[in-house]
């Protein structure tokens, strides 16, 4: 989401005559886009600016995104070296204000009014894949989550704008579209549209090879969405479905609005209808009141479901959230132990699953060049697993048949059939 937002800000800035430079030395403004989802993300953004503050000279430091949305001008009290702050929904105002800015502290938090009405993203570089944001904000108020407080209410981008945006990036060579939102399944609630219809419409656009989407909320998964994986040939057979915990007690405290049993039912349905669908998830360990037996339930769920990939986070209390009023009562060492137990379990599961793919022939979308290994490319199978492959010619954006030679923990190694 922030990656897309940074692109969006770059587009607005360039329209007004600002330009991106290649080194910190050349810059008049240093703009850092920030995430507040966990304390660790905040610390990283702030410590980057602190680390360069001694060579600040006349440069202006701008902190944009979720941190200003959350802490507002309190930031200036703590970090005097910051000059301008701007929330995640105010980038148009930011650029207008920068045009007339001279000196001093500036705060830009008032939301842009026409947030999604006139925005089409031109790309900077040749790319085969592009994120397209389809919603902003979220009103689910999961008790640990800061997003409703930083990004505000759910606002859906009109279908017409999304289609125009997709067409525009395809004209520039993009072959893969990833539709993104905090909970894409709620797309359109506010404008009388729905996500499944949108998927069909995007699928109909000529020139796309692959379509994906992120993220889904288990409470909003409907049969029609699962049917999309069967009916829409360009759609990745991949569902990222954060479960967060395997304990119904914790899910309730998290205000997630589903049970473990309901979650298992969705996964079983998806797997029975969609051959080889890959299911990935997010887990939070050490949520308030997570006892050893609650953690064990999470562990057992992971063993039972056998996710293709898992993103595991240690609970981090966030300002304004409901859970912030609960005691952060799982000791840090238990959070760490639980984190590494799940990490080890998932390592085994992912490796096993990737090994099972050895010898198979897959349709692989060639997505990007490997930045580590010359002449190597990273592709994606139809169920969105990464494949490293050596290619003599540049086949970026194409789908080719690949034999899986080896399955490793994080990716597959493939070879061409010619
Ligand atoms: N602490 C730890 N993890 C969190 N996430 C969101 N908020 C928090 C928090 N306060 C995780 C969730 C979510 C992912 C994007 O980040 O697992 O799905
Ligand atoms: Fe946060 Fe996602 Fe819950 Fe919305 S649905 S409150 S973004 S975790």
Short mmCIF file of C-alpha atoms and ligand atoms in Angstrom, two decimals:
data_model
loop_
_atom_site.label_atom_id
_atom_site.label_comp_id
_atom_site.label_asym_id
_atom_site.label_seq_id
_atom_site.Cartn_x
_atom_site.Cartn_y
_atom_site.Cartn_z
CA UNK A 1 0.00 0.00 0.00
CA UNK A 2 2.77 2.40 0.93
CA UNK A 3 4.74 1.45 -2.14
CA UNK A 4 1.78 2.48 -4.27
CA UNK A 5 1.26 5.66 -2.22
CA UNK A 6 4.89 6.67 -2.73
CA UNK A 7 4.44 6.29 -6.48
CA UNK A 8 1.31 8.37 -6.28
CA UNK A 9 3.12 11.12 -4.41
CA UNK A 10 5.96 11.02 -6.93
CA UNK A 11 3.46 11.51 -9.77
CA UNK A 12 1.86 14.51 -8.03
CA UNK A 13 5.28 16.05 -7.34
CA UNK A 14 6.53 15.57 -10.88
CA UNK A 15 3.39 17.21 -12.29
CA UNK A 16 4.35 20.31 -10.32
CA UNK A 17 7.93 20.38 -11.52
CA UNK A 18 9.72 18.61 -8.67
CA UNK A 19 12.06 15.82 -9.63
CA UNK A 20 13.46 12.77 -7.97
CA UNK A 21 17.25 12.71 -7.46
CA UNK A 22 19.64 9.82 -7.09
CA UNK A 23 21.45 10.77 -3.92
CA UNK A 24 20.65 12.35 -0.59
CA UNK A 25 23.23 15.08 -1.26
CA UNK A 26 21.38 16.42 -4.27
CA UNK A 27 18.00 16.62 -2.51
CA UNK A 28 16.26 19.75 -1.22
CA UNK A 29 13.53 17.67 0.37
CA UNK A 30 13.90 14.24 1.93
CA UNK A 31 10.48 12.59 2.02
CA UNK A 32 10.03 9.44 4.08
CA UNK A 33 6.78 7.55 3.71
CA UNK A 34 5.97 5.73 6.92
CA UNK A 35 4.03 2.76 8.25
CA UNK A 36 2.55 2.54 11.76
CA UNK A 37 1.27 -0.99 11.76
CA UNK A 38 3.90 -2.09 14.27
CA UNK A 39 6.22 -0.06 16.51
CA UNK A 40 9.21 -1.57 14.70
CA UNK A 41 8.16 0.01 11.38
CA UNK A 42 7.87 3.42 13.05
CA UNK A 43 11.28 3.08 14.67
CA UNK A 44 12.91 2.27 11.35
CA UNK A 45 11.50 5.34 9.61
CA UNK A 46 12.45 7.73 12.40
CA UNK A 47 15.90 6.25 12.88
CA UNK A 48 16.61 6.68 9.17
CA UNK A 49 15.97 10.42 9.45
CA UNK A 50 17.92 10.64 12.73
CA UNK A 51 20.86 8.90 11.08
CA UNK A 52 21.14 11.61 8.42
CA UNK A 53 20.22 14.63 10.53
CA UNK A 54 23.82 15.73 11.01
CA UNK A 55 24.21 16.31 7.29
CA UNK A 56 20.84 18.06 7.03
CA UNK A 57 22.16 21.56 6.08
CA UNK A 58 19.31 23.35 4.30
CA UNK A 59 17.39 20.25 3.39
CA UNK A 60 13.83 19.91 4.60
CA UNK A 61 12.82 16.64 6.23
CA UNK A 62 9.28 15.53 5.44
CA UNK A 63 7.60 12.70 7.30
CA UNK A 64 4.54 11.46 5.42
CA UNK A 65 2.07 8.56 5.70
CA UNK A 66 0.72 6.82 8.76
CA UNK A 67 3.00 8.13 11.53
CA UNK A 68 1.80 11.76 11.08
CA UNK A 69 -1.77 10.45 10.71
CA UNK A 70 -1.44 8.93 14.16
CA UNK A 71 0.70 11.32 16.21
CA UNK A 72 0.06 14.61 14.39
CA UNK A 73 2.19 17.59 15.47
CA UNK A 74 3.39 15.83 18.64
CA UNK A 75 6.10 14.58 16.30
CA UNK A 76 7.79 17.99 16.28
CA UNK A 77 8.20 17.91 20.07
CA UNK A 78 10.10 14.65 19.91
CA UNK A 79 11.96 15.08 16.65
CA UNK A 80 12.96 18.65 16.10
CA UNK A 81 14.82 17.85 12.87
CA UNK A 82 11.51 17.14 11.07
CA UNK A 83 10.09 20.14 9.18
CA UNK A 84 6.95 18.95 7.44
CA UNK A 85 4.43 16.25 8.30
CA UNK A 86 1.64 14.97 6.06
CA UNK A 87 -0.99 12.24 6.58
CA UNK A 88 -1.61 9.39 4.11
CA UNK A 89 -4.76 10.92 2.65
CA UNK A 90 -3.40 14.39 1.93
CA UNK A 91 -0.76 14.05 -0.77
CA UNK A 92 -2.36 16.47 -3.19
CA UNK A 93 -2.47 19.12 -0.46
CA UNK A 94 1.12 18.26 0.38
CA UNK A 95 2.30 19.11 -3.12
CA UNK A 96 0.23 22.32 -3.28
CA UNK A 97 1.62 23.39 0.08
CA UNK A 98 5.19 22.57 -0.90
CA UNK A 99 4.90 24.95 -3.86
CA UNK A 100 4.45 27.89 -1.52
CA UNK A 101 6.46 26.63 1.44
CA UNK A 102 9.46 28.67 2.61
CA UNK A 103 10.51 27.92 6.18
CA UNK A 104 9.28 26.53 9.49
CA UNK A 105 7.15 23.65 10.63
CA UNK A 106 4.24 22.67 8.40
CA UNK A 107 1.38 20.24 9.17
CA UNK A 108 -0.80 18.77 6.40
CA UNK A 109 -3.48 16.45 7.69
CA UNK A 110 -6.69 17.65 6.06
CA UNK A 111 -7.85 14.92 3.65
CA UNK A 112 -7.86 15.51 -0.11
CA UNK A 113 -11.49 15.79 -1.16
CA UNK A 114 -11.45 14.16 -4.56
CA UNK A 115 -9.32 11.29 -3.29
CA UNK A 116 -10.01 8.75 -6.01
CA UNK A 117 -11.68 10.72 -8.75
CA UNK A 118 -8.92 11.96 -10.98
CA UNK A 119 -6.01 9.76 -10.36
CA UNK A 120 -4.28 7.70 -13.02
CA UNK A 121 -0.82 6.41 -12.28
CA UNK A 122 1.90 6.83 -14.89
CA UNK A 123 4.86 4.54 -14.29
CA UNK A 124 8.44 5.56 -13.81
CA UNK A 125 10.28 2.53 -15.12
CA UNK A 126 9.53 -0.35 -17.38
CA UNK A 127 7.69 -2.81 -15.15
CA UNK A 128 5.82 -6.05 -15.73
CA UNK A 129 3.78 -5.83 -12.57
CA UNK A 130 1.84 -3.05 -10.93
CA UNK A 131 -0.15 -2.59 -7.73
CA UNK A 132 -3.47 -0.83 -8.14
CA UNK A 133 -5.10 0.41 -4.95
CA UNK A 134 -8.86 -0.15 -5.04
CA UNK A 135 -9.85 1.04 -1.58
CA UNK A 136 -8.49 3.28 1.08
CA UNK A 137 -9.13 2.94 4.81
CA UNK A 138 -10.92 0.31 6.83
CA UNK A 139 -13.75 0.24 9.34
CA UNK A 140 -13.34 -3.22 10.80
CA UNK A 141 -11.55 -2.09 13.94
CA UNK A 142 -9.69 -5.29 14.69
CA UNK A 143 -8.64 -4.51 18.23
CA UNK A 144 -4.86 -4.57 17.56
CA UNK A 145 -4.92 -2.59 14.33
CA UNK A 146 -4.06 1.04 13.83
CA UNK A 147 -5.21 1.30 10.21
CA UNK A 148 -8.73 2.64 10.89
CA UNK A 149 -7.10 5.47 12.87
CA UNK A 150 -4.40 6.31 10.36
CA UNK A 151 -6.20 5.80 7.06
CA UNK A 152 -9.77 6.48 8.07
CA UNK A 153 -13.05 5.19 6.69
CA UNK A 154 -13.42 2.79 3.79
CA UNK A 155 -13.51 4.64 0.47
CA UNK A 156 -13.70 2.64 -2.77
CA UNK A 157 -12.17 3.83 -6.00
CA UNK A 158 -14.82 3.97 -8.74
CA UNK A 159 -14.76 1.00 -11.15
CA UNK A 160 -14.32 3.37 -14.08
CA UNK A 161 -11.13 4.82 -12.61
CA UNK A 162 -9.72 1.39 -11.81
CA UNK A 163 -10.36 0.19 -15.37
CA UNK A 164 -8.79 3.34 -16.81
CA UNK A 165 -5.79 2.95 -14.54
CA UNK A 166 -5.32 -0.71 -15.49
CA UNK A 167 -5.57 0.14 -19.20
CA UNK A 168 -3.07 2.93 -18.81
CA UNK A 169 -0.43 0.74 -17.15
CA UNK A 170 -0.99 -2.02 -19.72
CA UNK A 171 -0.23 0.53 -22.46
CA UNK A 172 3.09 1.03 -20.69
CA UNK A 173 3.96 -2.67 -20.81
CA UNK A 174 2.54 -4.00 -17.54
CA UNK A 175 1.30 -7.61 -17.71
CA UNK A 176 0.41 -8.32 -14.12
CA UNK A 177 -2.02 -6.37 -11.96
CA UNK A 178 -2.27 -6.76 -8.18
CA UNK A 179 -5.41 -5.15 -6.77
CA UNK A 180 -4.79 -3.98 -3.23
CA UNK A 181 -6.83 -2.80 -0.27
CA UNK A 182 -6.89 -3.41 3.48
CA UNK A 183 -9.79 -5.79 2.92
CA UNK A 184 -10.50 -6.06 -0.80
CA UNK A 185 -13.61 -8.18 -0.14
CA UNK A 186 -15.37 -5.09 1.14
CA UNK A 187 -14.63 -3.20 -2.07
CA UNK A 188 -17.63 -1.23 -3.28
CA UNK A 189 -19.77 -1.35 -0.11
CA UNK A 190 -19.83 2.44 -0.08
CA UNK A 191 -20.54 2.92 -3.80
CA UNK A 192 -22.92 0.07 -4.62
CA UNK A 193 -20.29 -2.13 -6.30
CA UNK A 194 -18.70 -5.42 -5.32
CA UNK A 195 -15.30 -7.07 -5.52
CA UNK A 196 -16.25 -10.15 -7.52
CA UNK A 197 -17.83 -8.02 -10.29
CA UNK A 198 -14.70 -5.89 -10.32
CA UNK A 199 -12.50 -8.98 -10.74
CA UNK A 200 -14.54 -10.07 -13.78
CA UNK A 201 -14.29 -6.58 -15.29
CA UNK A 202 -10.52 -6.37 -14.78
CA UNK A 203 -10.14 -9.90 -16.15
CA UNK A 204 -11.90 -8.81 -19.35
CA UNK A 205 -9.30 -6.15 -20.11
CA UNK A 206 -7.07 -7.23 -22.96
CA UNK A 207 -3.34 -7.46 -22.52
CA UNK A 208 -3.17 -8.75 -18.93
CA UNK A 209 -1.45 -12.06 -18.24
CA UNK A 210 -1.94 -12.34 -14.50
CA UNK A 211 -4.18 -10.81 -11.81
CA UNK A 212 -3.82 -11.04 -8.06
CA UNK A 213 -5.36 -9.39 -5.01
CA UNK A 214 -4.48 -8.59 -1.42
CA UNK A 215 -5.71 -8.75 1.39
CA UNK A 216 -8.84 -10.72 2.28
CA UNK A 217 -10.72 -10.93 5.55
CA UNK A 218 -12.14 -14.37 6.46
CA UNK A 219 -15.43 -12.84 7.61
CA UNK A 220 -16.12 -11.59 4.06
CA UNK A 221 -15.19 -14.60 1.91
CA UNK A 222 -18.09 -15.71 -0.24
CA UNK A 223 -18.58 -18.69 -2.54
CA UNK A 224 -18.59 -16.35 -5.55
CA UNK A 225 -15.02 -15.35 -4.78
CA UNK A 226 -13.88 -18.97 -4.65
CA UNK A 227 -15.60 -19.53 -8.00
CA UNK A 228 -13.50 -16.73 -9.47
CA UNK A 229 -10.41 -18.92 -9.03
CA UNK A 230 -12.07 -21.53 -11.22
CA UNK A 231 -13.68 -19.19 -13.78
CA UNK A 232 -10.99 -16.56 -14.27
CA UNK A 233 -7.98 -18.16 -15.93
CA UNK A 234 -5.63 -15.22 -15.39
CA UNK A 235 -6.33 -14.99 -11.67
CA UNK A 236 -3.56 -16.36 -9.45
CA UNK A 237 -4.85 -19.39 -7.59
CA UNK A 238 -3.73 -17.80 -4.36
CA UNK A 239 -5.66 -16.55 -1.36
CA UNK A 240 -3.88 -14.52 1.30
CA UNK A 241 -6.22 -14.98 4.23
CA UNK A 242 -4.88 -13.74 7.57
CA UNK A 243 -6.16 -15.90 10.42
CA UNK A 244 -4.14 -14.11 13.17
CA UNK A 245 -4.79 -16.76 15.84
CA UNK A 246 -5.97 -20.35 16.26
CA UNK A 247 -7.78 -19.61 19.52
CA UNK A 248 -11.42 -18.56 19.48
CA UNK A 249 -10.88 -16.70 22.74
CA UNK A 250 -8.13 -14.59 21.16
CA UNK A 251 -10.05 -14.09 17.91
CA UNK A 252 -12.89 -12.66 19.95
CA UNK A 253 -10.56 -10.31 21.82
CA UNK A 254 -9.14 -9.30 18.45
CA UNK A 255 -12.66 -8.48 17.22
CA UNK A 256 -12.14 -10.58 14.10
CA UNK A 257 -15.74 -11.79 13.75
CA UNK A 258 -15.08 -15.39 12.72
CA UNK A 259 -14.20 -18.60 14.53
CA UNK A 260 -11.41 -21.07 13.90
CA UNK A 261 -14.04 -23.57 12.71
CA UNK A 262 -15.38 -21.06 10.15
CA UNK A 263 -11.84 -20.37 8.95
CA UNK A 264 -11.13 -24.09 8.46
CA UNK A 265 -14.40 -24.42 6.54
CA UNK A 266 -13.35 -21.66 4.09
CA UNK A 267 -9.94 -23.24 3.53
CA UNK A 268 -11.45 -26.68 2.98
CA UNK A 269 -13.99 -25.29 0.54
CA UNK A 270 -11.32 -23.39 -1.41
CA UNK A 271 -9.08 -26.45 -1.57
CA UNK A 272 -11.88 -28.76 -2.67
CA UNK A 273 -12.99 -26.43 -5.48
CA UNK A 274 -9.67 -25.04 -6.67
CA UNK A 275 -6.94 -27.55 -7.47
CA UNK A 276 -3.51 -26.51 -6.15
CA UNK A 277 -4.77 -23.25 -4.62
CA UNK A 278 -2.11 -21.72 -2.43
CA UNK A 279 -3.22 -20.35 0.93
CA UNK A 280 -1.07 -17.97 2.92
CA UNK A 281 -1.75 -16.20 6.19
CA UNK A 282 -0.67 -13.77 8.92
CA UNK A 283 -0.28 -14.71 12.58
CA UNK A 284 0.12 -12.50 15.62
CA UNK A 285 1.77 -14.14 18.63
CA UNK A 286 1.72 -12.77 22.15
CA UNK A 287 -1.59 -10.92 21.92
CA UNK A 288 -2.84 -9.86 25.40
CA UNK A 289 -4.14 -12.82 27.44
CA UNK A 290 -2.64 -15.36 25.01
CA UNK A 291 -1.98 -18.28 27.37
CA UNK A 292 0.22 -21.23 26.50
CA UNK A 293 -2.88 -23.25 25.58
CA UNK A 294 -4.10 -20.50 23.20
CA UNK A 295 -0.72 -20.48 21.52
CA UNK A 296 -0.85 -24.28 21.26
CA UNK A 297 -4.18 -23.96 19.43
CA UNK A 298 -2.54 -21.60 16.93
CA UNK A 299 0.34 -24.04 16.49
CA UNK A 300 -2.07 -26.92 15.96
CA UNK A 301 -4.08 -24.93 13.43
CA UNK A 302 -0.95 -24.22 11.40
CA UNK A 303 -0.02 -27.90 11.48
CA UNK A 304 -3.53 -28.83 10.39
CA UNK A 305 -3.92 -26.29 7.60
CA UNK A 306 -0.39 -26.52 6.19
CA UNK A 307 -0.19 -22.99 4.81
CA UNK A 308 1.95 -22.36 1.76
CA UNK A 309 3.51 -19.34 3.45
CA UNK A 310 3.05 -17.53 6.72
CA UNK A 311 3.92 -14.05 7.98
CA UNK A 312 4.38 -14.10 11.75
CA UNK A 313 4.35 -10.99 13.93
CA UNK A 314 4.94 -10.36 17.61
CA UNK A 315 2.10 -8.31 19.06
CA UNK A 316 2.96 -4.64 19.26
CA UNK A 317 0.56 -2.34 21.17
CA UNK A 318 -0.66 0.54 19.00
CA UNK A 319 -2.00 3.91 20.18
CA UNK A 320 -5.77 4.49 20.00
CA UNK A 321 -6.60 0.81 19.40
CA UNK A 322 -8.91 -1.13 21.75
CA UNK A 323 -6.16 -3.65 22.52
CA UNK A 324 -3.97 -0.80 23.72
CA UNK A 325 -6.25 -0.68 26.75
CA UNK A 326 -5.52 -4.36 27.49
CA UNK A 327 -2.36 -5.16 29.43
CA UNK A 328 0.52 -6.18 27.14
CA UNK A 329 0.84 -9.19 29.41
CA UNK A 330 2.74 -11.80 27.40
CA UNK A 331 6.41 -11.44 28.35
CA UNK A 332 8.75 -10.53 25.48
CA UNK A 333 10.68 -13.78 25.85
CA UNK A 334 7.45 -15.78 25.41
CA UNK A 335 6.56 -13.72 22.34
CA UNK A 336 9.97 -14.53 20.92
CA UNK A 337 9.75 -18.22 21.75
CA UNK A 338 6.29 -18.54 20.22
CA UNK A 339 7.43 -16.61 17.17
CA UNK A 340 10.38 -18.90 16.56
CA UNK A 341 8.38 -22.09 17.22
CA UNK A 342 5.94 -21.12 14.48
CA UNK A 343 8.72 -19.97 12.20
CA UNK A 344 10.40 -23.37 12.52
CA UNK A 345 7.15 -25.19 11.91
CA UNK A 346 6.42 -23.13 8.81
CA UNK A 347 9.96 -23.68 7.50
CA UNK A 348 9.29 -27.42 7.51
CA UNK A 349 5.85 -27.09 5.93
CA UNK A 350 6.98 -24.72 3.16
CA UNK A 351 10.03 -26.81 2.36
CA UNK A 352 7.94 -29.97 2.19
CA UNK A 353 5.38 -28.31 -0.09
CA UNK A 354 8.04 -26.90 -2.39
CA UNK A 355 9.83 -30.27 -2.57
CA UNK A 356 6.54 -31.83 -3.67
CA UNK A 357 6.61 -29.56 -6.72
CA UNK A 358 9.90 -31.04 -7.99
CA UNK A 359 9.56 -32.53 -11.46
CA UNK A 360 6.30 -30.72 -12.24
CA UNK A 361 5.83 -28.62 -15.37
CA UNK A 362 4.38 -25.19 -14.54
CA UNK A 363 3.15 -22.16 -16.48
CA UNK A 364 5.42 -19.47 -15.11
CA UNK A 365 4.91 -15.74 -15.49
CA UNK A 366 8.30 -14.03 -15.81
CA UNK A 367 7.90 -11.16 -13.40
CA UNK A 368 11.26 -9.56 -12.67
CA UNK A 369 15.02 -9.82 -13.08
CA UNK A 370 16.93 -11.28 -10.18
CA UNK A 371 19.01 -8.48 -8.72
CA UNK A 372 21.44 -10.98 -7.22
CA UNK A 373 22.17 -13.33 -10.10
CA UNK A 374 22.90 -12.13 -13.62
CA UNK A 375 20.71 -13.64 -16.39
CA UNK A 376 18.38 -15.06 -13.72
CA UNK A 377 14.72 -14.11 -13.52
CA UNK A 378 12.03 -14.52 -10.91
CA UNK A 379 8.76 -15.91 -12.14
CA UNK A 380 5.50 -16.97 -10.58
CA UNK A 381 3.59 -20.23 -10.95
CA UNK A 382 -0.18 -20.12 -11.46
CA UNK A 383 -0.55 -20.37 -7.68
CA UNK A 384 1.89 -17.50 -7.14
CA UNK A 385 4.96 -19.38 -5.94
CA UNK A 386 8.29 -17.73 -6.77
CA UNK A 387 10.53 -19.57 -9.26
CA UNK A 388 14.15 -18.67 -9.98
CA UNK A 389 15.12 -19.42 -13.54
CA UNK A 390 18.07 -18.83 -15.84
CA UNK A 391 16.99 -17.36 -19.21
CA UNK A 392 19.12 -16.61 -22.22
CA UNK A 393 16.75 -13.96 -23.47
CA UNK A 394 14.62 -11.36 -21.78
CA UNK A 395 11.13 -12.86 -21.51
CA UNK A 396 9.81 -10.38 -18.95
CA UNK A 397 6.02 -10.35 -18.89
CA UNK A 398 5.61 -13.63 -20.77
CA UNK A 399 4.26 -16.95 -19.54
CA UNK A 400 6.50 -19.92 -20.30
CA UNK A 401 6.53 -23.62 -19.48
CA UNK A 402 9.06 -24.39 -16.78
CA UNK A 403 10.15 -27.64 -15.18
CA UNK A 404 10.66 -27.41 -11.42
CA UNK A 405 14.13 -28.75 -10.70
CA UNK A 406 14.30 -28.09 -7.00
CA UNK A 407 12.09 -26.88 -4.18
CA UNK A 408 13.76 -24.77 -1.46
CA UNK A 409 12.30 -23.13 1.64
CA UNK A 410 11.45 -19.77 0.06
CA UNK A 411 11.34 -20.49 -3.66
CA UNK A 412 11.55 -23.03 -6.46
CA UNK A 413 14.33 -23.44 -8.97
CA UNK A 414 13.12 -24.00 -12.52
CA UNK A 415 14.52 -24.77 -15.94
CA UNK A 416 13.17 -24.10 -19.41
CA UNK A 417 11.98 -26.97 -21.55
CA UNK A 418 14.00 -25.96 -24.59
N1 LIG B 1 0.98 -6.04 16.29
C1 LIG B 1 1.49 -7.07 15.59
N2 LIG B 1 1.10 -7.38 14.34
C2 LIG B 1 0.15 -6.60 13.78
N3 LIG B 1 -0.43 -6.65 12.55
C3 LIG B 1 -1.31 -5.63 12.47
N4 LIG B 1 -1.31 -4.92 13.61
C4 LIG B 1 -0.41 -5.50 14.44
C5 LIG B 1 0.03 -5.24 15.76
N5 LIG B 1 -0.47 -4.23 16.48
C6 LIG B 1 -0.16 -7.69 11.57
C7 LIG B 1 -1.41 -8.51 11.27
C8 LIG B 1 -1.79 -8.02 9.90
C9 LIG B 1 -0.44 -7.69 9.31
C10 LIG B 1 -0.46 -6.79 8.13
O1 LIG B 1 0.24 -7.07 10.37
O2 LIG B 1 -1.06 -9.87 11.24
O3 LIG B 1 -2.49 -8.99 9.15
FE1 LIG B 2 -6.74 -3.62 10.31
FE2 LIG B 2 -7.19 -5.40 8.35
FE3 LIG B 2 -8.68 -5.46 10.62
FE4 LIG B 2 -8.95 -3.45 8.85
S1 LIG B 2 -9.43 -5.65 8.50
S2 LIG B 2 -8.84 -3.22 11.07
S3 LIG B 2 -6.85 -3.18 8.12
S4 LIG B 2 -6.45 -5.88 10.41
#
